Amino acid sequence: MSANVSFADRDTVRDWLTRLAYTAIAAVHPANLLPDQLPEPPRGRTVVVGAGKAAAAMAKALEDAWRMKNPQAELSGLVVTRYGHGEACQRIEVLEASHPMPDELGERAAKRMLEAVRELTEDDLVISLISGGGSALMTLPAQGLTLAQKQALSKELLRCGAPISEINTVRRHLSAIKGGRLAASAHPARVVTYLISDVPGDEPTLIASGPTLPDDSTPSDALAILEARGIEIPEEVRRHLENDDSAPHRDDAGFARDEAVVLARAADALEAARHEAEAAGMEVRLLGDDLEGEARELGGEHAAMALAARDEFRRPLLILSGGETSVTVRGNGRGGRNVEYLLGVFAALEGVAGIHALAIDTDGIDGSEDNAGALIGPDTWQRAQESQLSATDYLARNDAYSFFEALDELIVTGPTRTNVNDFRAILVLPRTS
């Protein structure tokens, strides 16, 4: 992007914002991150396991770099990713399963990973490739619980708008593989975990519920979350959470040689976008990489900031933010948190001149639809009015996807094979008079 870019028309603005989003995604793609991070081959075997929306791309980047640097060293294993997010690998098997609702294939993948790391020795190495989405994709109910119970609880937590930290705390303590249990099964082998973070704050133990990293949460915490959210708790689940003490602890001796490396985070994507915008002669206001809350409400707040900033700058202003918002489902419409956020922005702006916005999920899939997100400009309001599309009505039924589909404003990238959650950009152009 050249310095002091000129936004002469609608298409120029949309093209620039879209290219900015791709710049952010490229900065957090495994192919650009993993090759320089490889550990030395061990005396024994190297087994790869992993889960997440970026897991297949991580596996391919690892395999390609490993083959170049260590052509004679053994490498095997398997990872699981979301349907449609796979990559072709030669030594590492790539499986696909359901997200955000776990399914039987994810359960089968988790069982196979536990089998793959059992009976290793201290001369062996386990490389764990973890990214957002792994908690649903690598699902293995604790003894005495069923997949159907985990599916039902996940569905209720998603519907009520619980933050991912709460959802994953529950998943972790209903699991036979999360919360460090996968690593505990691999010990005495050394475990090196590479992570692409999709959680606000980038705490490694929270990413995909930490299958190789124990944390300090307890089954009581999970039970308290379900009770506070008013979710019906099956008796078997309640009994398990009241009595389970199977989770490994951070200070367990087996974890002493393990290592965890966060390869990419939302801040990296935002920094890449900030750099491009400043090179193009813009002011940049970064609101944070860990924003949470109700998507539509955050959209309204950011729209208010953009309106207030119109007279503050004589050159274009770019407002950037990341994180993971929530959607409390009240209707039966279609859409993810990014289009709901953007519809909140749209409703608050009411077509004011000179403000454009984009919001996408960096994995390329917003919610369960086929779009990454959407974008808007002042003309979007006029076209919505002409088509008698009411933002209020569409928000009431959580149908932001249909709203932007009708206006041809959806952004469709396909799976990006990375995931640092939301990327949001609001471009405020200075008044011309």
PDB file of N, CA and C in Angstrom, residues 168-246:
ATOM      1  N   ASN A 168     -14.608 -22.951  27.685  1.00  0.00           N
ATOM      2  CA  ASN A 168     -13.470 -23.868  27.719  1.00  0.00           C
ATOM      3  C   ASN A 168     -13.171 -24.386  29.118  1.00  0.00           C
ATOM      4  N   THR A 169     -13.506 -23.629  30.152  1.00  0.00           N
ATOM      5  CA  THR A 169     -13.344 -24.152  31.512  1.00  0.00           C
ATOM      6  C   THR A 169     -14.249 -25.354  31.723  1.00  0.00           C
ATOM      7  N   VAL A 170     -15.480 -25.254  31.235  1.00  0.00           N
ATOM      8  CA  VAL A 170     -16.404 -26.388  31.340  1.00  0.00           C
ATOM      9  C   VAL A 170     -15.897 -27.558  30.512  1.00  0.00           C
ATOM     10  N   ARG A 171     -15.515 -27.289  29.266  1.00  0.00           N
ATOM     11  CA  ARG A 171     -15.026 -28.365  28.406  1.00  0.00           C
ATOM     12  C   ARG A 171     -13.823 -29.074  29.028  1.00  0.00           C
ATOM     13  N   ARG A 172     -12.932 -28.294  29.613  1.00  0.00           N
ATOM     14  CA  ARG A 172     -11.693 -28.839  30.172  1.00  0.00           C
ATOM     15  C   ARG A 172     -11.978 -29.862  31.270  1.00  0.00           C
ATOM     16  N   HIS A 173     -12.950 -29.557  32.104  1.00  0.00           N
ATOM     17  CA  HIS A 173     -13.196 -30.422  33.254  1.00  0.00           C
ATOM     18  C   HIS A 173     -14.224 -31.525  32.992  1.00  0.00           C
ATOM     19  N   LEU A 174     -14.677 -31.584  31.751  1.00  0.00           N
ATOM     20  CA  LEU A 174     -15.496 -32.722  31.336  1.00  0.00           C
ATOM     21  C   LEU A 174     -14.733 -33.603  30.359  1.00  0.00           C
ATOM     22  N   SER A 175     -13.411 -33.418  30.285  1.00  0.00           N
ATOM     23  CA  SER A 175     -12.608 -34.039  29.248  1.00  0.00           C
ATOM     24  C   SER A 175     -11.604 -35.040  29.804  1.00  0.00           C
ATOM     25  N   ALA A 176     -11.264 -36.004  28.961  1.00  0.00           N
ATOM     26  CA  ALA A 176     -10.207 -36.958  29.286  1.00  0.00           C
ATOM     27  C   ALA A 176      -8.897 -36.611  28.591  1.00  0.00           C
ATOM     28  N   ILE A 177      -8.853 -35.478  27.863  1.00  0.00           N
ATOM     29  CA  ILE A 177      -7.643 -35.136  27.115  1.00  0.00           C
ATOM     30  C   ILE A 177      -7.181 -33.705  27.336  1.00  0.00           C
ATOM     31  N   LYS A 178      -8.087 -32.820  27.745  1.00  0.00           N
ATOM     32  CA  LYS A 178      -7.735 -31.408  27.904  1.00  0.00           C
ATOM     33  C   LYS A 178      -7.134 -31.143  29.284  1.00  0.00           C
ATOM     34  N   GLY A 179      -6.778 -29.887  29.526  1.00  0.00           N
ATOM     35  CA  GLY A 179      -6.240 -29.512  30.829  1.00  0.00           C
ATOM     36  C   GLY A 179      -4.924 -30.192  31.166  1.00  0.00           C
ATOM     37  N   GLY A 180      -4.073 -30.426  30.145  1.00  0.00           N
ATOM     38  CA  GLY A 180      -2.775 -31.051  30.370  1.00  0.00           C
ATOM     39  C   GLY A 180      -2.771 -32.560  30.317  1.00  0.00           C
ATOM     40  N   ARG A 181      -3.942 -33.169  30.138  1.00  0.00           N
ATOM     41  CA  ARG A 181      -4.011 -34.632  30.186  1.00  0.00           C
ATOM     42  C   ARG A 181      -3.305 -35.302  29.005  1.00  0.00           C
ATOM     43  N   LEU A 182      -3.315 -34.641  27.832  1.00  0.00           N
ATOM     44  CA  LEU A 182      -2.616 -35.203  26.685  1.00  0.00           C
ATOM     45  C   LEU A 182      -1.111 -35.264  26.953  1.00  0.00           C
ATOM     46  N   ALA A 183      -0.548 -34.196  27.494  1.00  0.00           N
ATOM     47  CA  ALA A 183       0.879 -34.190  27.812  1.00  0.00           C
ATOM     48  C   ALA A 183       1.208 -35.200  28.897  1.00  0.00           C
ATOM     49  N   ALA A 184       0.348 -35.303  29.895  1.00  0.00           N
ATOM     50  CA  ALA A 184       0.589 -36.258  30.974  1.00  0.00           C
ATOM     51  C   ALA A 184       0.651 -37.682  30.428  1.00  0.00           C
ATOM     52  N   SER A 185      -0.154 -37.980  29.407  1.00  0.00           N
ATOM     53  CA  SER A 185      -0.118 -39.301  28.790  1.00  0.00           C
ATOM     54  C   SER A 185       1.169 -39.520  28.007  1.00  0.00           C
ATOM     55  N   ALA A 186       1.787 -38.416  27.526  1.00  0.00           N
ATOM     56  CA  ALA A 186       3.007 -38.529  26.721  1.00  0.00           C
ATOM     57  C   ALA A 186       4.270 -38.640  27.563  1.00  0.00           C
ATOM     58  N   HIS A 187       4.239 -38.155  28.785  1.00  0.00           N
ATOM     59  CA  HIS A 187       5.434 -38.192  29.628  1.00  0.00           C
ATOM     60  C   HIS A 187       5.850 -39.639  29.902  1.00  0.00           C
ATOM     61  N   PRO A 188       7.168 -39.914  29.956  1.00  0.00           N
ATOM     62  CA  PRO A 188       8.282 -38.990  30.186  1.00  0.00           C
ATOM     63  C   PRO A 188       8.845 -38.311  28.939  1.00  0.00           C
ATOM     64  N   ALA A 189       8.238 -38.463  27.759  1.00  0.00           N
ATOM     65  CA  ALA A 189       8.694 -37.731  26.581  1.00  0.00           C
ATOM     66  C   ALA A 189       8.578 -36.233  26.825  1.00  0.00           C
ATOM     67  N   ARG A 190       9.446 -35.476  26.201  1.00  0.00           N
ATOM     68  CA  ARG A 190       9.351 -34.012  26.254  1.00  0.00           C
ATOM     69  C   ARG A 190       8.250 -33.555  25.307  1.00  0.00           C
ATOM     70  N   VAL A 191       7.478 -32.559  25.735  1.00  0.00           N
ATOM     71  CA  VAL A 191       6.383 -32.029  24.917  1.00  0.00           C
ATOM     72  C   VAL A 191       6.646 -30.553  24.628  1.00  0.00           C
ATOM     73  N   VAL A 192       6.719 -30.211  23.354  1.00  0.00           N
ATOM     74  CA  VAL A 192       6.857 -28.821  22.924  1.00  0.00           C
ATOM     75  C   VAL A 192       5.565 -28.422  22.222  1.00  0.00           C
ATOM     76  N   THR A 193       4.912 -27.398  22.737  1.00  0.00           N
ATOM     77  CA  THR A 193       3.616 -26.970  22.209  1.00  0.00           C
ATOM     78  C   THR A 193       3.758 -25.639  21.485  1.00  0.00           C
ATOM     79  N   TYR A 194       3.312 -25.591  20.238  1.00  0.00           N
ATOM     80  CA  TYR A 194       3.252 -24.358  19.465  1.00  0.00           C
ATOM     81  C   TYR A 194       1.788 -23.941  19.368  1.00  0.00           C
ATOM     82  N   LEU A 195       1.540 -22.679  19.672  1.00  0.00           N
ATOM     83  CA  LEU A 195       0.160 -22.211  19.763  1.00  0.00           C
ATOM     84  C   LEU A 195      -0.076 -20.986  18.888  1.00  0.00           C
ATOM     85  N   ILE A 196      -1.246 -20.940  18.276  1.00  0.00           N
ATOM     86  CA  ILE A 196      -1.762 -19.723  17.668  1.00  0.00           C
ATOM     87  C   ILE A 196      -2.960 -19.325  18.499  1.00  0.00           C
ATOM     88  N   SER A 197      -2.874 -18.161  19.112  1.00  0.00           N
ATOM     89  CA  SER A 197      -3.829 -17.782  20.149  1.00  0.00           C
ATOM     90  C   SER A 197      -5.083 -17.121  19.581  1.00  0.00           C
ATOM     91  N   ASP A 198      -6.216 -17.609  20.041  1.00  0.00           N
ATOM     92  CA  ASP A 198      -7.496 -16.986  19.714  1.00  0.00           C
ATOM     93  C   ASP A 198      -8.204 -16.509  20.972  1.00  0.00           C
ATOM     94  N   VAL A 199      -7.501 -16.436  22.103  1.00  0.00           N
ATOM     95  CA  VAL A 199      -8.152 -16.062  23.357  1.00  0.00           C
ATOM     96  C   VAL A 199      -7.670 -14.698  23.822  1.00  0.00           C
ATOM     97  N   PRO A 200      -8.551 -13.845  24.301  1.00  0.00           N
ATOM     98  CA  PRO A 200      -8.132 -12.572  24.863  1.00  0.00           C
ATOM     99  C   PRO A 200      -7.136 -12.782  25.993  1.00  0.00           C
ATOM    100  N   GLY A 201      -6.013 -12.082  25.928  1.00  0.00           N
ATOM    101  CA  GLY A 201      -4.975 -12.219  26.931  1.00  0.00           C
ATOM    102  C   GLY A 201      -3.900 -13.219  26.574  1.00  0.00           C
ATOM    103  N   ASP A 202      -4.180 -14.099  25.605  1.00  0.00           N
ATOM    104  CA  ASP A 202      -3.186 -15.038  25.067  1.00  0.00           C
ATOM    105  C   ASP A 202      -2.595 -15.976  26.114  1.00  0.00           C
ATOM    106  N   GLU A 203      -3.368 -16.309  27.153  1.00  0.00           N
ATOM    107  CA  GLU A 203      -2.903 -17.266  28.138  1.00  0.00           C
ATOM    108  C   GLU A 203      -2.843 -18.647  27.497  1.00  0.00           C
ATOM    109  N   PRO A 204      -1.641 -19.267  27.412  1.00  0.00           N
ATOM    110  CA  PRO A 204      -1.504 -20.537  26.692  1.00  0.00           C
ATOM    111  C   PRO A 204      -2.415 -21.643  27.190  1.00  0.00           C
ATOM    112  N   THR A 205      -2.668 -21.705  28.489  1.00  0.00           N
ATOM    113  CA  THR A 205      -3.482 -22.790  29.024  1.00  0.00           C
ATOM    114  C   THR A 205      -4.943 -22.698  28.583  1.00  0.00           C
ATOM    115  N   LEU A 206      -5.372 -21.522  28.119  1.00  0.00           N
ATOM    116  CA  LEU A 206      -6.762 -21.349  27.715  1.00  0.00           C
ATOM    117  C   LEU A 206      -6.998 -21.671  26.246  1.00  0.00           C
ATOM    118  N   ILE A 207      -5.941 -21.693  25.440  1.00  0.00           N
ATOM    119  CA  ILE A 207      -6.096 -21.926  24.008  1.00  0.00           C
ATOM    120  C   ILE A 207      -6.479 -23.388  23.776  1.00  0.00           C
ATOM    121  N   ALA A 208      -7.648 -23.596  23.178  1.00  0.00           N
ATOM    122  CA  ALA A 208      -8.173 -24.949  22.934  1.00  0.00           C
ATOM    123  C   ALA A 208      -8.252 -25.767  24.215  1.00  0.00           C
ATOM    124  N   SER A 209      -8.444 -25.103  25.338  1.00  0.00           N
ATOM    125  CA  SER A 209      -8.574 -25.754  26.650  1.00  0.00           C
ATOM    126  C   SER A 209      -7.301 -26.468  27.101  1.00  0.00           C
ATOM    127  N   GLY A 210      -6.159 -26.098  26.514  1.00  0.00           N
ATOM    128  CA  GLY A 210      -4.874 -26.555  27.006  1.00  0.00           C
ATOM    129  C   GLY A 210      -4.677 -28.053  27.102  1.00  0.00           C
ATOM    130  N   PRO A 211      -4.749 -28.807  25.996  1.00  0.00           N
ATOM    131  CA  PRO A 211      -4.564 -30.259  26.114  1.00  0.00           C
ATOM    132  C   PRO A 211      -3.182 -30.670  26.624  1.00  0.00           C
ATOM    133  N   THR A 212      -2.178 -29.834  26.416  1.00  0.00           N
ATOM    134  CA  THR A 212      -0.830 -30.175  26.890  1.00  0.00           C
ATOM    135  C   THR A 212      -0.358 -29.258  28.016  1.00  0.00           C
ATOM    136  N   LEU A 213      -1.257 -28.397  28.509  1.00  0.00           N
ATOM    137  CA  LEU A 213      -0.847 -27.402  29.499  1.00  0.00           C
ATOM    138  C   LEU A 213      -1.841 -27.370  30.657  1.00  0.00           C
ATOM    139  N   PRO A 214      -1.439 -27.813  31.839  1.00  0.00           N
ATOM    140  CA  PRO A 214      -2.346 -27.763  32.988  1.00  0.00           C
ATOM    141  C   PRO A 214      -2.566 -26.330  33.444  1.00  0.00           C
ATOM    142  N   ASP A 215      -3.717 -26.076  34.046  1.00  0.00           N
ATOM    143  CA  ASP A 215      -4.008 -24.725  34.528  1.00  0.00           C
ATOM    144  C   ASP A 215      -4.523 -24.816  35.958  1.00  0.00           C
ATOM    145  N   ASP A 216      -4.931 -23.682  36.496  1.00  0.00           N
ATOM    146  CA  ASP A 216      -5.318 -23.621  37.901  1.00  0.00           C
ATOM    147  C   ASP A 216      -6.821 -23.692  38.119  1.00  0.00           C
ATOM    148  N   SER A 217      -7.608 -23.837  37.064  1.00  0.00           N
ATOM    149  CA  SER A 217      -9.048 -23.930  37.263  1.00  0.00           C
ATOM    150  C   SER A 217      -9.400 -25.289  37.853  1.00  0.00           C
ATOM    151  N   THR A 218     -10.592 -25.397  38.402  1.00  0.00           N
ATOM    152  CA  THR A 218     -11.012 -26.616  39.088  1.00  0.00           C
ATOM    153  C   THR A 218     -12.372 -27.072  38.572  1.00  0.00           C
ATOM    154  N   PRO A 219     -12.734 -28.323  38.825  1.00  0.00           N
ATOM    155  CA  PRO A 219     -14.084 -28.775  38.476  1.00  0.00           C
ATOM    156  C   PRO A 219     -15.166 -27.926  39.134  1.00  0.00           C
ATOM    157  N   SER A 220     -14.880 -27.419  40.322  1.00  0.00           N
ATOM    158  CA  SER A 220     -15.855 -26.553  41.002  1.00  0.00           C
ATOM    159  C   SER A 220     -16.099 -25.278  40.206  1.00  0.00           C
ATOM    160  N   ASP A 221     -15.058 -24.761  39.553  1.00  0.00           N
ATOM    161  CA  ASP A 221     -15.228 -23.577  38.705  1.00  0.00           C
ATOM    162  C   ASP A 221     -16.180 -23.883  37.558  1.00  0.00           C
ATOM    163  N   ALA A 222     -16.006 -25.045  36.943  1.00  0.00           N
ATOM    164  CA  ALA A 222     -16.880 -25.423  35.840  1.00  0.00           C
ATOM    165  C   ALA A 222     -18.329 -25.572  36.297  1.00  0.00           C
ATOM    166  N   LEU A 223     -18.515 -26.183  37.446  1.00  0.00           N
ATOM    167  CA  LEU A 223     -19.863 -26.362  37.986  1.00  0.00           C
ATOM    168  C   LEU A 223     -20.502 -25.010  38.283  1.00  0.00           C
ATOM    169  N   ALA A 224     -19.724 -24.098  38.823  1.00  0.00           N
ATOM    170  CA  ALA A 224     -20.247 -22.763  39.153  1.00  0.00           C
ATOM    171  C   ALA A 224     -20.675 -22.013  37.900  1.00  0.00           C
ATOM    172  N   ILE A 225     -19.934 -22.191  36.799  1.00  0.00           N
ATOM    173  CA  ILE A 225     -20.291 -21.532  35.545  1.00  0.00           C
ATOM    174  C   ILE A 225     -21.641 -22.044  35.038  1.00  0.00           C
ATOM    175  N   LEU A 226     -21.815 -23.341  35.034  1.00  0.00           N
ATOM    176  CA  LEU A 226     -23.078 -23.919  34.559  1.00  0.00           C
ATOM    177  C   LEU A 226     -24.253 -23.460  35.421  1.00  0.00           C
ATOM    178  N   GLU A 227     -24.046 -23.415  36.726  1.00  0.00           N
ATOM    179  CA  GLU A 227     -25.117 -22.976  37.631  1.00  0.00           C
ATOM    180  C   GLU A 227     -25.432 -21.502  37.440  1.00  0.00           C
ATOM    181  N   ALA A 228     -24.386 -20.674  37.295  1.00  0.00           N
ATOM    182  CA  ALA A 228     -24.612 -19.234  37.121  1.00  0.00           C
ATOM    183  C   ALA A 228     -25.331 -18.922  35.816  1.00  0.00           C
ATOM    184  N   ARG A 229     -25.103 -19.751  34.801  1.00  0.00           N
ATOM    185  CA  ARG A 229     -25.747 -19.542  33.508  1.00  0.00           C
ATOM    186  C   ARG A 229     -27.139 -20.173  33.437  1.00  0.00           C
ATOM    187  N   GLY A 230     -27.564 -20.821  34.511  1.00  0.00           N
ATOM    188  CA  GLY A 230     -28.894 -21.408  34.549  1.00  0.00           C
ATOM    189  C   GLY A 230     -29.064 -22.586  33.616  1.00  0.00           C
ATOM    190  N   ILE A 231     -27.984 -23.320  33.380  1.00  0.00           N
ATOM    191  CA  ILE A 231     -28.023 -24.454  32.457  1.00  0.00           C
ATOM    192  C   ILE A 231     -28.332 -25.738  33.232  1.00  0.00           C
ATOM    193  N   GLU A 232     -29.250 -26.515  32.704  1.00  0.00           N
ATOM    194  CA  GLU A 232     -29.603 -27.776  33.355  1.00  0.00           C
ATOM    195  C   GLU A 232     -28.414 -28.729  33.315  1.00  0.00           C
ATOM    196  N   ILE A 233     -28.059 -29.289  34.452  1.00  0.00           N
ATOM    197  CA  ILE A 233     -26.872 -30.116  34.579  1.00  0.00           C
ATOM    198  C   ILE A 233     -27.278 -31.570  34.787  1.00  0.00           C
ATOM    199  N   PRO A 234     -26.926 -32.459  33.865  1.00  0.00           N
ATOM    200  CA  PRO A 234     -27.238 -33.888  34.070  1.00  0.00           C
ATOM    201  C   PRO A 234     -26.591 -34.402  35.349  1.00  0.00           C
ATOM    202  N   GLU A 235     -27.227 -35.357  35.977  1.00  0.00           N
ATOM    203  CA  GLU A 235     -26.734 -35.858  37.250  1.00  0.00           C
ATOM    204  C   GLU A 235     -25.324 -36.427  37.131  1.00  0.00           C
ATOM    205  N   GLU A 236     -25.035 -37.128  36.018  1.00  0.00           N
ATOM    206  CA  GLU A 236     -23.690 -37.687  35.835  1.00  0.00           C
ATOM    207  C   GLU A 236     -22.642 -36.587  35.747  1.00  0.00           C
ATOM    208  N   VAL A 237     -22.986 -35.484  35.090  1.00  0.00           N
ATOM    209  CA  VAL A 237     -22.054 -34.359  34.976  1.00  0.00           C
ATOM    210  C   VAL A 237     -21.828 -33.709  36.326  1.00  0.00           C
ATOM    211  N   ARG A 238     -22.900 -33.494  37.063  1.00  0.00           N
ATOM    212  CA  ARG A 238     -22.765 -32.888  38.388  1.00  0.00           C
ATOM    213  C   ARG A 238     -21.904 -33.773  39.293  1.00  0.00           C
ATOM    214  N   ARG A 239     -22.164 -35.067  39.269  1.00  0.00           N
ATOM    215  CA  ARG A 239     -21.401 -35.980  40.115  1.00  0.00           C
ATOM    216  C   ARG A 239     -19.912 -35.941  39.744  1.00  0.00           C
ATOM    217  N   HIS A 240     -19.632 -35.892  38.444  1.00  0.00           N
ATOM    218  CA  HIS A 240     -18.248 -35.845  37.991  1.00  0.00           C
ATOM    219  C   HIS A 240     -17.559 -34.564  38.473  1.00  0.00           C
ATOM    220  N   LEU A 241     -18.212 -33.438  38.318  1.00  0.00           N
ATOM    221  CA  LEU A 241     -17.592 -32.163  38.686  1.00  0.00           C
ATOM    222  C   LEU A 241     -17.449 -32.020  40.203  1.00  0.00           C
ATOM    223  N   GLU A 242     -18.256 -32.700  40.943  1.00  0.00           N
ATOM    224  CA  GLU A 242     -18.144 -32.635  42.404  1.00  0.00           C
ATOM    225  C   GLU A 242     -17.054 -33.566  42.942  1.00  0.00           C
ATOM    226  N   ASN A 243     -16.623 -34.547  42.142  1.00  0.00           N
ATOM    227  CA  ASN A 243     -15.704 -35.560  42.676  1.00  0.00           C
ATOM    228  C   ASN A 243     -14.406 -35.735  41.894  1.00  0.00           C
ATOM    229  N   ASP A 244     -14.297 -35.141  40.717  1.00  0.00           N
ATOM    230  CA  ASP A 244     -13.132 -35.410  39.869  1.00  0.00           C
ATOM    231  C   ASP A 244     -11.870 -34.714  40.394  1.00  0.00           C
ATOM    232  N   ASP A 245     -10.754 -35.437  40.424  1.00  0.00           N
ATOM    233  CA  ASP A 245      -9.466 -34.853  40.784  1.00  0.00           C
ATOM    234  C   ASP A 245      -8.372 -35.365  39.843  1.00  0.00           C
ATOM    235  N   SER A 246      -8.739 -35.606  38.564  1.00  0.00           N
ATOM    236  CA  SER A 246      -7.818 -36.242  37.623  1.00  0.00           C
ATOM    237  C   SER A 246      -6.905 -35.262  36.899  1.00  0.00           C
TER     238      SER A 246
END
